[in-house]
Amino acid sequence: MNVCNTRKLLCAAAIGGLAGTAHAQSSVTLYGLIDGGISYVNHAENASGGSSSLVKFDDGINGGNRWGLKGAEDLGGGYKAIFTLENGFGLGDGTLSQGGALFGRQAFVGISKSGVGAFTMGRQYPFAHDYLNRYSTGGLTAGDAYMYHINTLDLLTSVRINNSVKFDSVRMYGFKFGAMYGFSNAAGQFGGSNGVDGDGGSSRTYSFGVDYRNGPFSMGFAYTDITYPLQEVPPLKLTLANLEPLGERDLRSYGVGAKYQFGPALGYALWTNTRLENLDHSAATLNIYEGGVVYQVNPAIAAALGYTHTQVTGSATGTWNQVNSSVEYSLSKRTSVYVLAIYQKASGSNDGVPVQAQIGKTTSYFGNSGSDAQNQLAFRIGMRHRF
């Protein structure tokens, strides 16, 4: 009887050991970011269309508020099953972001292979986000949402592609590359339809990019084209400050960025070109030039100064010049406080209507500057915590 019990115990221990090994080959990680603070702008459009100063609680500025799950299962032979589910939310009112989607920031599943790369499927970022965002003021500093380009029409942030498949390689000899395709999910429209005779086409997207790193130097290139239907809610808000609409048929954007680490100083530059085509085949083109420096004063303090020039030509015209500055102090590896100061000046007019200023990647932050002003000056003090 004792021998039998001993065998049972040994068998149970062996099974438990195998289960522990299998569990060790899989992982699920909970992560997130929470940002909140107080912001001020001198000119925000009021109910009468003019401008007034505004002081407000604002959140999700130094990174969008989020929580997410990342998982991986070792399949053997260098293969892994991977997934990411990421939720966005508003800190001030607790509501869901991204139109109320549960996992609106990201939702994908796929397979990765060591030495090759990853193939994923779901709701994902285009390569402008993956390969160009890291060379922008918004991507490199605490300014983030206030310092990205107006309405992010060059797709650096906030834009995700539904129903997409994506491949992203590992880095080889300093290079990595990737490509994605977003399905229209419409019968007979695998390649998408640009629309004819006033009817919008069926949504489809393709995007690709290349990134290179060598010591302190890196640079990236990305190209994205989106064709979408007029009848459905478009994947992008096609407005630029008080200019609208700027495109209902097709959006094509490409750009190149670079950065170099000079000791404690990081210099960066970025150029993007975005073409927004209307159903009548007229088009507006945005050229955005950006550059700046991030200086690590000491291990806890980073200061940044940048400049962005936006020029719109074609079916709509306008010019925006913006100066960005920030200082971020790290209280720990996961928590920081920061201050921002941004000034933007707009110039030009369309059909006799002056172009307005708009600090922030959408109008949800400060709105336009109002009909009686073509500039905005904004300040912010905030706190960010990662987990």
mmCIF file of C-alpha atoms in Angstrom:
data_model
loop_
_atom_site.group_PDB
_atom_site.id
_atom_site.type_symbol
_atom_site.label_atom_id
_atom_site.label_comp_id
_atom_site.label_asym_id
_atom_site.label_seq_id
_atom_site.Cartn_x
_atom_site.Cartn_y
_atom_site.Cartn_z
ATOM 1 C CA MET A 1 0.000 0.000 0.000
ATOM 2 C CA ASN A 2 2.839 2.334 0.860
ATOM 3 C CA VAL A 3 4.598 1.443 -2.421
ATOM 4 C CA CYS A 4 1.420 2.186 -4.363
ATOM 5 C CA ASN A 5 0.980 5.537 -2.635
ATOM 6 C CA THR A 6 4.600 6.385 -3.304
ATOM 7 C CA ARG A 7 4.131 5.646 -7.028
ATOM 8 C CA LYS A 8 1.038 7.862 -7.111
ATOM 9 C CA LEU A 9 2.915 10.702 -5.478
ATOM 10 C CA LEU A 10 5.813 10.355 -7.915
ATOM 11 C CA CYS A 11 3.387 10.292 -10.864
ATOM 12 C CA ALA A 12 1.543 13.377 -9.587
ATOM 13 C CA ALA A 13 4.826 15.194 -9.075
ATOM 14 C CA ALA A 14 5.918 14.349 -12.621
ATOM 15 C CA ILE A 15 2.621 15.558 -14.118
ATOM 16 C CA GLY A 16 2.833 18.729 -12.039
ATOM 17 C CA GLY A 17 6.357 19.322 -13.289
ATOM 18 C CA LEU A 18 5.238 18.938 -16.910
ATOM 19 C CA ALA A 19 2.343 21.319 -16.340
ATOM 20 C CA GLY A 20 4.731 23.847 -14.803
ATOM 21 C CA THR A 21 7.010 23.533 -17.813
ATOM 22 C CA ALA A 22 4.134 24.054 -20.245
ATOM 23 C CA HIS A 23 2.943 27.069 -18.276
ATOM 24 C CA ALA A 24 6.460 28.534 -18.273
ATOM 25 C CA GLN A 25 6.431 28.426 -22.100
ATOM 26 C CA SER A 26 3.370 30.696 -22.218
ATOM 27 C CA SER A 27 2.921 34.201 -20.864
ATOM 28 C CA VAL A 28 0.244 36.880 -20.565
ATOM 29 C CA THR A 29 1.238 40.406 -19.515
ATOM 30 C CA LEU A 30 -1.060 43.146 -18.236
ATOM 31 C CA TYR A 31 0.218 46.653 -19.016
ATOM 32 C CA GLY A 32 -1.069 50.203 -19.203
ATOM 33 C CA LEU A 33 -0.560 53.962 -19.119
ATOM 34 C CA ILE A 34 -2.454 56.698 -17.253
ATOM 35 C CA ASP A 35 -1.972 60.417 -17.959
ATOM 36 C CA GLY A 36 -3.764 63.459 -16.564
ATOM 37 C CA GLY A 37 -3.165 67.175 -16.039
ATOM 38 C CA ILE A 38 -4.314 70.786 -16.340
ATOM 39 C CA SER A 39 -4.090 72.675 -19.653
ATOM 40 C CA TYR A 40 -4.546 76.303 -20.756
ATOM 41 C CA VAL A 41 -4.958 77.858 -24.215
ATOM 42 C CA ASN A 42 -5.413 81.543 -25.000
ATOM 43 C CA HIS A 43 -7.709 81.190 -28.048
ATOM 44 C CA ALA A 44 -10.356 78.464 -28.196
ATOM 45 C CA GLU A 45 -13.455 78.760 -30.362
ATOM 46 C CA ASN A 46 -16.513 79.676 -28.284
ATOM 47 C CA ALA A 47 -20.251 79.241 -28.934
ATOM 48 C CA SER A 48 -20.467 82.438 -30.989
ATOM 49 C CA GLY A 49 -17.584 81.392 -33.261
ATOM 50 C CA GLY A 50 -15.120 83.839 -31.729
ATOM 51 C CA SER A 51 -12.360 82.952 -29.288
ATOM 52 C CA SER A 52 -11.975 82.805 -25.516
ATOM 53 C CA SER A 53 -9.287 81.539 -23.164
ATOM 54 C CA LEU A 54 -9.776 78.036 -21.779
ATOM 55 C CA VAL A 55 -8.505 76.194 -18.694
ATOM 56 C CA LYS A 56 -9.387 72.502 -18.596
ATOM 57 C CA PHE A 57 -8.575 69.091 -17.173
ATOM 58 C CA ASP A 58 -7.199 67.012 -20.018
ATOM 59 C CA ASP A 59 -5.919 63.451 -20.137
ATOM 60 C CA GLY A 60 -4.179 61.061 -22.483
ATOM 61 C CA ILE A 61 -1.769 63.766 -23.658
ATOM 62 C CA ASN A 62 1.632 62.238 -22.809
ATOM 63 C CA GLY A 63 0.482 58.951 -24.305
ATOM 64 C CA GLY A 64 -3.124 57.812 -24.687
ATOM 65 C CA ASN A 65 -4.668 56.255 -21.579
ATOM 66 C CA ARG A 66 -4.789 52.494 -21.998
ATOM 67 C CA TRP A 67 -4.665 49.049 -20.506
ATOM 68 C CA GLY A 68 -3.881 45.935 -22.450
ATOM 69 C CA LEU A 69 -2.978 42.271 -22.535
ATOM 70 C CA LYS A 70 -0.047 40.811 -24.453
ATOM 71 C CA GLY A 71 0.410 37.077 -24.732
ATOM 72 C CA ALA A 72 2.802 34.560 -26.245
ATOM 73 C CA GLU A 73 2.864 30.765 -26.427
ATOM 74 C CA ASP A 74 6.006 28.868 -27.394
ATOM 75 C CA LEU A 75 5.106 26.471 -30.225
ATOM 76 C CA GLY A 76 8.615 25.069 -30.619
ATOM 77 C CA GLY A 77 11.130 25.448 -33.422
ATOM 78 C CA GLY A 78 11.388 29.196 -32.840
ATOM 79 C CA TYR A 79 7.674 29.753 -33.465
ATOM 80 C CA LYS A 80 5.328 31.564 -31.074
ATOM 81 C CA ALA A 81 1.621 32.307 -31.087
ATOM 82 C CA ILE A 82 1.197 35.971 -30.095
ATOM 83 C CA PHE A 83 -1.669 38.356 -29.403
ATOM 84 C CA THR A 84 -2.353 41.908 -28.201
ATOM 85 C CA LEU A 85 -5.662 43.338 -26.945
ATOM 86 C CA GLU A 86 -5.460 47.034 -26.009
ATOM 87 C CA ASN A 87 -8.235 49.230 -24.629
ATOM 88 C CA GLY A 88 -8.300 53.042 -24.667
ATOM 89 C CA PHE A 89 -10.226 55.115 -22.129
ATOM 90 C CA GLY A 90 -10.752 58.642 -20.858
ATOM 91 C CA LEU A 91 -9.370 59.302 -17.382
ATOM 92 C CA GLY A 92 -11.616 62.291 -16.714
ATOM 93 C CA ASP A 93 -14.926 60.493 -17.261
ATOM 94 C CA GLY A 94 -13.995 56.814 -17.526
ATOM 95 C CA THR A 95 -15.545 56.395 -20.968
ATOM 96 C CA LEU A 96 -14.164 54.197 -23.735
ATOM 97 C CA SER A 97 -12.089 55.883 -26.436
ATOM 98 C CA GLN A 98 -11.864 54.964 -30.141
ATOM 99 C CA GLY A 99 -15.611 55.276 -30.668
ATOM 100 C CA GLY A 100 -16.487 53.048 -27.722
ATOM 101 C CA ALA A 101 -14.668 49.949 -29.010
ATOM 102 C CA LEU A 102 -13.602 47.586 -26.215
ATOM 103 C CA PHE A 103 -10.158 47.028 -27.734
ATOM 104 C CA GLY A 104 -10.074 50.043 -30.028
ATOM 105 C CA ARG A 105 -6.375 50.810 -29.719
ATOM 106 C CA GLN A 106 -5.165 47.414 -30.949
ATOM 107 C CA ALA A 107 -6.550 43.904 -31.360
ATOM 108 C CA PHE A 108 -4.560 41.270 -33.224
ATOM 109 C CA VAL A 109 -3.351 37.663 -33.169
ATOM 110 C CA GLY A 110 -0.577 35.991 -35.121
ATOM 111 C CA ILE A 111 2.585 33.894 -35.362
ATOM 112 C CA SER A 112 6.191 34.989 -34.901
ATOM 113 C CA LYS A 113 9.352 33.143 -35.958
ATOM 114 C CA SER A 114 12.742 33.877 -34.433
ATOM 115 C CA GLY A 115 15.133 35.240 -37.030
ATOM 116 C CA VAL A 116 12.287 36.044 -39.455
ATOM 117 C CA GLY A 117 9.522 38.254 -38.030
ATOM 118 C CA ALA A 118 5.826 38.267 -37.148
ATOM 119 C CA PHE A 119 2.626 37.809 -39.152
ATOM 120 C CA THR A 120 -0.461 39.267 -37.458
ATOM 121 C CA MET A 121 -4.175 39.781 -38.206
ATOM 122 C CA GLY A 122 -6.748 42.221 -36.792
ATOM 123 C CA ARG A 123 -6.956 45.947 -35.984
ATOM 124 C CA GLN A 124 -3.426 47.315 -36.313
ATOM 125 C CA TYR A 125 -1.322 50.435 -36.882
ATOM 126 C CA PRO A 126 -0.015 51.259 -40.385
ATOM 127 C CA PHE A 127 3.730 51.597 -40.900
ATOM 128 C CA ALA A 128 3.653 55.389 -40.673
ATOM 129 C CA HIS A 129 3.092 54.784 -36.964
ATOM 130 C CA ASP A 130 5.649 51.981 -36.685
ATOM 131 C CA TYR A 131 8.488 53.478 -38.746
ATOM 132 C CA LEU A 132 7.951 57.288 -38.760
ATOM 133 C CA ASN A 133 6.367 58.159 -35.417
ATOM 134 C CA ARG A 134 9.696 57.617 -33.658
ATOM 135 C CA TYR A 135 11.161 60.584 -35.592
ATOM 136 C CA SER A 136 8.437 63.084 -34.631
ATOM 137 C CA THR A 137 8.173 65.553 -31.741
ATOM 138 C CA GLY A 138 4.986 63.829 -30.615
ATOM 139 C CA GLY A 139 6.655 60.437 -30.583
ATOM 140 C CA LEU A 140 9.862 61.543 -28.846
ATOM 141 C CA THR A 141 8.689 63.994 -26.160
ATOM 142 C CA ALA A 142 6.143 64.473 -23.389
ATOM 143 C CA GLY A 143 4.121 66.722 -25.727
ATOM 144 C CA ASP A 144 2.669 63.783 -27.638
ATOM 145 C CA ALA A 145 -0.996 64.597 -28.459
ATOM 146 C CA TYR A 146 -0.469 68.388 -28.444
ATOM 147 C CA MET A 147 2.598 68.188 -30.694
ATOM 148 C CA TYR A 148 1.465 65.721 -33.347
ATOM 149 C CA HIS A 149 0.462 67.118 -36.723
ATOM 150 C CA ILE A 150 -3.028 68.578 -37.151
ATOM 151 C CA ASN A 151 -5.589 65.761 -37.274
ATOM 152 C CA THR A 152 -2.750 63.260 -37.872
ATOM 153 C CA LEU A 153 -3.629 63.040 -41.549
ATOM 154 C CA ASP A 154 -0.121 61.701 -42.209
ATOM 155 C CA LEU A 155 -1.101 58.678 -40.054
ATOM 156 C CA LEU A 156 1.702 58.934 -37.488
ATOM 157 C CA THR A 157 -0.681 58.157 -34.626
ATOM 158 C CA SER A 158 -4.312 57.441 -33.686
ATOM 159 C CA VAL A 159 -5.134 55.679 -36.985
ATOM 160 C CA ARG A 160 -5.658 51.916 -36.974
ATOM 161 C CA ILE A 161 -6.489 49.695 -39.928
ATOM 162 C CA ASN A 162 -9.369 47.254 -39.447
ATOM 163 C CA ASN A 163 -9.473 43.767 -40.999
ATOM 164 C CA SER A 164 -5.758 43.912 -41.762
ATOM 165 C CA VAL A 165 -2.964 41.393 -42.206
ATOM 166 C CA LYS A 166 0.587 42.511 -41.473
ATOM 167 C CA PHE A 167 4.157 41.240 -41.643
ATOM 168 C CA ASP A 168 6.973 42.912 -39.697
ATOM 169 C CA SER A 169 10.476 41.474 -40.047
ATOM 170 C CA VAL A 170 13.217 41.176 -37.469
ATOM 171 C CA ARG A 171 16.197 43.489 -37.859
ATOM 172 C CA MET A 172 18.934 42.161 -40.172
ATOM 173 C CA TYR A 173 22.186 44.037 -40.866
ATOM 174 C CA GLY A 174 20.553 47.116 -39.388
ATOM 175 C CA PHE A 175 17.445 46.920 -41.592
ATOM 176 C CA LYS A 176 13.895 45.835 -40.920
ATOM 177 C CA PHE A 177 10.875 46.027 -43.201
ATOM 178 C CA GLY A 178 7.165 45.375 -43.189
ATOM 179 C CA ALA A 179 3.986 45.380 -45.247
ATOM 180 C CA MET A 180 0.257 45.280 -44.503
ATOM 181 C CA TYR A 181 -3.052 44.991 -46.331
ATOM 182 C CA GLY A 182 -6.456 46.052 -45.010
ATOM 183 C CA PHE A 183 -9.365 44.213 -46.624
ATOM 184 C CA SER A 184 -12.402 46.077 -47.967
ATOM 185 C CA ASN A 185 -14.616 43.124 -46.895
ATOM 186 C CA ALA A 186 -16.870 43.946 -49.854
ATOM 187 C CA ALA A 187 -17.807 41.395 -52.539
ATOM 188 C CA GLY A 188 -15.861 41.923 -55.751
ATOM 189 C CA GLN A 189 -13.731 44.676 -54.215
ATOM 190 C CA PHE A 190 -10.547 42.880 -53.124
ATOM 191 C CA GLY A 191 -8.453 45.711 -54.534
ATOM 192 C CA GLY A 192 -10.834 48.367 -53.300
ATOM 193 C CA SER A 193 -12.866 50.766 -55.417
ATOM 194 C CA ASN A 194 -12.053 54.457 -55.699
ATOM 195 C CA GLY A 195 -15.674 55.334 -56.407
ATOM 196 C CA VAL A 196 -17.337 56.789 -59.520
ATOM 197 C CA ASP A 197 -20.135 59.254 -60.263
ATOM 198 C CA GLY A 198 -20.332 60.578 -56.731
ATOM 199 C CA ASP A 199 -20.301 57.190 -54.997
ATOM 200 C CA GLY A 200 -17.542 56.344 -52.550
ATOM 201 C CA GLY A 201 -15.484 53.205 -52.959
ATOM 202 C CA SER A 202 -15.085 50.245 -50.621
ATOM 203 C CA SER A 203 -12.447 50.667 -47.945
ATOM 204 C CA ARG A 204 -9.055 49.064 -48.501
ATOM 205 C CA THR A 205 -5.575 49.896 -47.276
ATOM 206 C CA TYR A 206 -2.029 48.972 -48.084
ATOM 207 C CA SER A 207 1.047 50.126 -46.208
ATOM 208 C CA PHE A 208 4.744 49.284 -46.184
ATOM 209 C CA GLY A 209 7.941 50.615 -44.689
ATOM 210 C CA VAL A 210 11.673 50.214 -44.102
ATOM 211 C CA ASP A 211 13.697 51.145 -41.029
ATOM 212 C CA TYR A 212 17.484 51.265 -40.565
ATOM 213 C CA ARG A 213 19.655 51.576 -37.452
ATOM 214 C CA ASN A 214 23.416 51.804 -37.095
ATOM 215 C CA GLY A 215 24.826 52.883 -33.741
ATOM 216 C CA PRO A 216 23.626 56.405 -32.880
ATOM 217 C CA PHE A 217 21.936 56.869 -36.284
ATOM 218 C CA SER A 218 18.562 55.619 -37.485
ATOM 219 C CA MET A 219 16.120 56.472 -40.252
ATOM 220 C CA GLY A 220 12.799 55.212 -41.577
ATOM 221 C CA PHE A 221 10.460 55.372 -44.558
ATOM 222 C CA ALA A 222 6.760 54.498 -44.801
ATOM 223 C CA TYR A 223 4.011 54.615 -47.434
ATOM 224 C CA THR A 224 0.268 54.158 -46.843
ATOM 225 C CA ASP A 225 -2.751 54.394 -49.148
ATOM 226 C CA ILE A 226 -6.373 54.251 -47.939
ATOM 227 C CA THR A 227 -9.447 54.142 -50.168
ATOM 228 C CA TYR A 228 -12.718 54.250 -48.292
ATOM 229 C CA PRO A 229 -16.471 54.529 -48.900
ATOM 230 C CA LEU A 230 -18.533 57.664 -48.641
ATOM 231 C CA GLN A 231 -21.524 55.679 -47.409
ATOM 232 C CA GLU A 232 -19.763 54.350 -44.309
ATOM 233 C CA VAL A 233 -18.079 56.179 -41.438
ATOM 234 C CA PRO A 234 -14.606 56.969 -42.838
ATOM 235 C CA PRO A 235 -11.598 55.678 -40.877
ATOM 236 C CA LEU A 236 -10.174 59.204 -40.695
ATOM 237 C CA LYS A 237 -11.463 62.636 -39.707
ATOM 238 C CA LEU A 238 -10.700 64.478 -42.920
ATOM 239 C CA THR A 239 -10.536 68.034 -41.630
ATOM 240 C CA LEU A 240 -7.649 70.384 -41.035
ATOM 241 C CA ALA A 241 -8.363 73.099 -38.483
ATOM 242 C CA ASN A 242 -11.390 74.900 -39.976
ATOM 243 C CA LEU A 243 -10.824 73.499 -43.499
ATOM 244 C CA GLU A 244 -13.204 70.678 -44.445
ATOM 245 C CA PRO A 245 -13.672 68.422 -46.191
ATOM 246 C CA LEU A 246 -10.184 67.670 -47.462
ATOM 247 C CA GLY A 247 -10.806 64.255 -48.973
ATOM 248 C CA GLU A 248 -13.586 61.701 -49.462
ATOM 249 C CA ARG A 249 -12.103 59.293 -51.976
ATOM 250 C CA ASP A 250 -8.511 58.398 -51.222
ATOM 251 C CA LEU A 251 -5.700 59.264 -48.820
ATOM 252 C CA ARG A 252 -2.087 58.583 -49.717
ATOM 253 C CA SER A 253 0.763 59.476 -47.387
ATOM 254 C CA TYR A 254 4.490 58.811 -47.329
ATOM 255 C CA GLY A 255 7.446 60.207 -45.442
ATOM 256 C CA VAL A 256 11.005 59.822 -44.266
ATOM 257 C CA GLY A 257 12.537 60.560 -40.874
ATOM 258 C CA ALA A 258 15.923 60.322 -39.176
ATOM 259 C CA LYS A 259 17.589 60.903 -35.816
ATOM 260 C CA TYR A 260 21.110 60.928 -34.395
ATOM 261 C CA GLN A 261 22.313 60.672 -30.798
ATOM 262 C CA PHE A 262 25.036 63.219 -29.951
ATOM 263 C CA GLY A 263 25.950 62.224 -26.386
ATOM 264 C CA PRO A 264 23.118 63.564 -24.189
ATOM 265 C CA ALA A 265 21.462 65.314 -27.170
ATOM 266 C CA LEU A 266 19.185 63.654 -29.720
ATOM 267 C CA GLY A 267 18.605 65.486 -33.007
ATOM 268 C CA TYR A 268 15.711 64.469 -35.260
ATOM 269 C CA ALA A 269 14.004 65.481 -38.512
ATOM 270 C CA LEU A 270 10.888 64.322 -40.373
ATOM 271 C CA TRP A 271 9.115 65.080 -43.649
ATOM 272 C CA THR A 272 5.716 63.749 -44.702
ATOM 273 C CA ASN A 273 3.665 64.266 -47.863
ATOM 274 C CA THR A 274 -0.077 63.525 -47.746
ATOM 275 C CA ARG A 275 -2.534 63.760 -50.647
ATOM 276 C CA LEU A 276 -6.293 63.863 -49.972
ATOM 277 C CA GLU A 277 -8.427 63.237 -53.046
ATOM 278 C CA ASN A 278 -12.084 64.260 -53.303
ATOM 279 C CA LEU A 279 -14.818 62.429 -55.217
ATOM 280 C CA ASP A 280 -14.593 65.066 -57.970
ATOM 281 C CA HIS A 281 -10.873 64.179 -58.325
ATOM 282 C CA SER A 282 -9.701 67.511 -56.927
ATOM 283 C CA ALA A 283 -7.085 67.114 -54.223
ATOM 284 C CA ALA A 284 -5.275 68.863 -51.407
ATOM 285 C CA THR A 285 -1.651 68.083 -50.539
ATOM 286 C CA LEU A 286 -0.024 68.525 -47.131
ATOM 287 C CA ASN A 287 3.734 68.860 -46.802
ATOM 288 C CA ILE A 288 4.911 68.768 -43.193
ATOM 289 C CA TYR A 289 8.499 69.511 -42.136
ATOM 290 C CA GLU A 290 9.590 68.926 -38.561
ATOM 291 C CA GLY A 291 12.792 68.957 -36.539
ATOM 292 C CA GLY A 292 14.111 69.383 -33.050
ATOM 293 C CA VAL A 293 16.398 68.355 -30.208
ATOM 294 C CA VAL A 294 15.806 66.318 -27.048
ATOM 295 C CA TYR A 295 18.454 66.924 -24.371
ATOM 296 C CA GLN A 296 18.939 64.603 -21.394
ATOM 297 C CA VAL A 297 19.967 67.108 -18.711
ATOM 298 C CA ASN A 298 20.564 64.301 -16.209
ATOM 299 C CA PRO A 299 19.145 60.786 -15.753
ATOM 300 C CA ALA A 300 15.871 62.249 -14.426
ATOM 301 C CA ILE A 301 15.293 65.359 -16.587
ATOM 302 C CA ALA A 302 14.717 65.565 -20.357
ATOM 303 C CA ALA A 303 14.139 68.891 -22.133
ATOM 304 C CA ALA A 304 12.985 69.247 -25.747
ATOM 305 C CA LEU A 305 12.550 71.991 -28.324
ATOM 306 C CA GLY A 306 11.042 71.460 -31.776
ATOM 307 C CA TYR A 307 9.530 73.202 -34.792
ATOM 308 C CA THR A 308 6.825 72.064 -37.241
ATOM 309 C CA HIS A 309 5.869 73.695 -40.560
ATOM 310 C CA THR A 310 2.687 72.569 -42.350
ATOM 311 C CA GLN A 311 1.837 73.722 -45.888
ATOM 312 C CA VAL A 312 -1.446 72.824 -47.650
ATOM 313 C CA THR A 313 -1.899 73.393 -51.398
ATOM 314 C CA GLY A 314 -4.480 72.416 -54.016
ATOM 315 C CA SER A 315 -8.240 72.333 -53.366
ATOM 316 C CA ALA A 316 -7.562 73.900 -49.955
ATOM 317 C CA THR A 317 -4.675 76.126 -48.862
ATOM 318 C CA GLY A 318 -3.119 77.187 -45.604
ATOM 319 C CA THR A 319 0.087 77.416 -43.579
ATOM 320 C CA TRP A 320 0.748 76.536 -39.947
ATOM 321 C CA ASN A 321 3.966 77.143 -37.989
ATOM 322 C CA GLN A 322 4.309 75.617 -34.531
ATOM 323 C CA VAL A 323 7.025 75.807 -31.846
ATOM 324 C CA ASN A 324 7.033 72.985 -29.271
ATOM 325 C CA SER A 325 8.827 72.805 -25.916
ATOM 326 C CA SER A 326 8.688 70.368 -23.015
ATOM 327 C CA VAL A 327 10.461 69.372 -19.810
ATOM 328 C CA GLU A 328 9.840 65.963 -18.237
ATOM 329 C CA TYR A 329 11.040 64.865 -14.784
ATOM 330 C CA SER A 330 11.099 61.147 -13.982
ATOM 331 C CA LEU A 331 10.133 60.373 -10.395
ATOM 332 C CA SER A 332 10.833 56.687 -11.049
ATOM 333 C CA LYS A 333 11.130 54.299 -13.988
ATOM 334 C CA ARG A 334 7.342 54.310 -14.353
ATOM 335 C CA THR A 335 6.180 57.744 -13.146
ATOM 336 C CA SER A 336 6.963 61.236 -14.424
ATOM 337 C CA VAL A 337 5.690 64.812 -14.251
ATOM 338 C CA TYR A 338 6.047 67.304 -17.101
ATOM 339 C CA VAL A 339 5.348 70.822 -18.374
ATOM 340 C CA LEU A 340 4.562 71.834 -21.969
ATOM 341 C CA ALA A 341 4.500 75.127 -23.873
ATOM 342 C CA ILE A 342 3.304 75.292 -27.504
ATOM 343 C CA TYR A 343 2.693 78.197 -29.878
ATOM 344 C CA GLN A 344 1.040 77.892 -33.294
ATOM 345 C CA LYS A 345 0.443 80.562 -35.954
ATOM 346 C CA ALA A 346 -1.852 79.998 -38.955
ATOM 347 C CA SER A 347 -1.924 82.076 -42.134
ATOM 348 C CA GLY A 348 -3.870 82.174 -45.387
ATOM 349 C CA SER A 349 -7.563 81.977 -46.249
ATOM 350 C CA ASN A 350 -10.029 79.958 -48.330
ATOM 351 C CA ASP A 351 -12.947 81.703 -50.068
ATOM 352 C CA GLY A 352 -12.305 84.723 -47.878
ATOM 353 C CA VAL A 353 -12.383 82.692 -44.635
ATOM 354 C CA PRO A 354 -9.137 82.964 -42.611
ATOM 355 C CA VAL A 355 -7.355 79.721 -41.784
ATOM 356 C CA GLN A 356 -7.469 79.026 -38.046
ATOM 357 C CA ALA A 357 -4.912 77.580 -35.664
ATOM 358 C CA GLN A 358 -5.449 74.197 -34.008
ATOM 359 C CA ILE A 359 -3.000 72.848 -31.437
ATOM 360 C CA GLY A 360 -3.458 69.134 -30.932
ATOM 361 C CA LYS A 361 -3.945 66.152 -33.179
ATOM 362 C CA THR A 362 -7.765 66.560 -33.058
ATOM 363 C CA THR A 363 -10.216 69.357 -32.259
ATOM 364 C CA SER A 364 -11.196 67.531 -29.044
ATOM 365 C CA TYR A 365 -8.325 69.176 -27.138
ATOM 366 C CA PHE A 366 -8.727 72.935 -27.693
ATOM 367 C CA GLY A 367 -10.738 73.173 -30.903
ATOM 368 C CA ASN A 368 -9.930 75.828 -33.493
ATOM 369 C CA SER A 369 -8.684 79.296 -32.571
ATOM 370 C CA GLY A 370 -11.963 80.988 -33.570
ATOM 371 C CA SER A 371 -12.855 83.375 -36.364
ATOM 372 C CA ASP A 372 -11.143 86.346 -34.698
ATOM 373 C CA ALA A 373 -7.733 84.703 -34.130
ATOM 374 C CA GLN A 374 -5.136 82.851 -36.189
ATOM 375 C CA ASN A 375 -2.899 81.738 -33.332
ATOM 376 C CA GLN A 376 -2.946 79.615 -30.194
ATOM 377 C CA LEU A 377 -0.655 79.540 -27.160
ATOM 378 C CA ALA A 378 -0.991 76.535 -24.861
ATOM 379 C CA PHE A 379 0.548 75.447 -21.554
ATOM 380 C CA ARG A 380 0.163 72.221 -19.606
ATOM 381 C CA ILE A 381 1.348 70.549 -16.423
ATOM 382 C CA GLY A 382 0.718 66.836 -16.132
ATOM 383 C CA MET A 383 1.616 63.457 -14.688
ATOM 384 C CA ARG A 384 2.050 60.073 -16.371
ATOM 385 C CA HIS A 385 2.238 56.601 -14.832
ATOM 386 C CA ARG A 386 3.005 53.326 -16.603
ATOM 387 C CA PHE A 387 2.275 49.844 -15.298
#
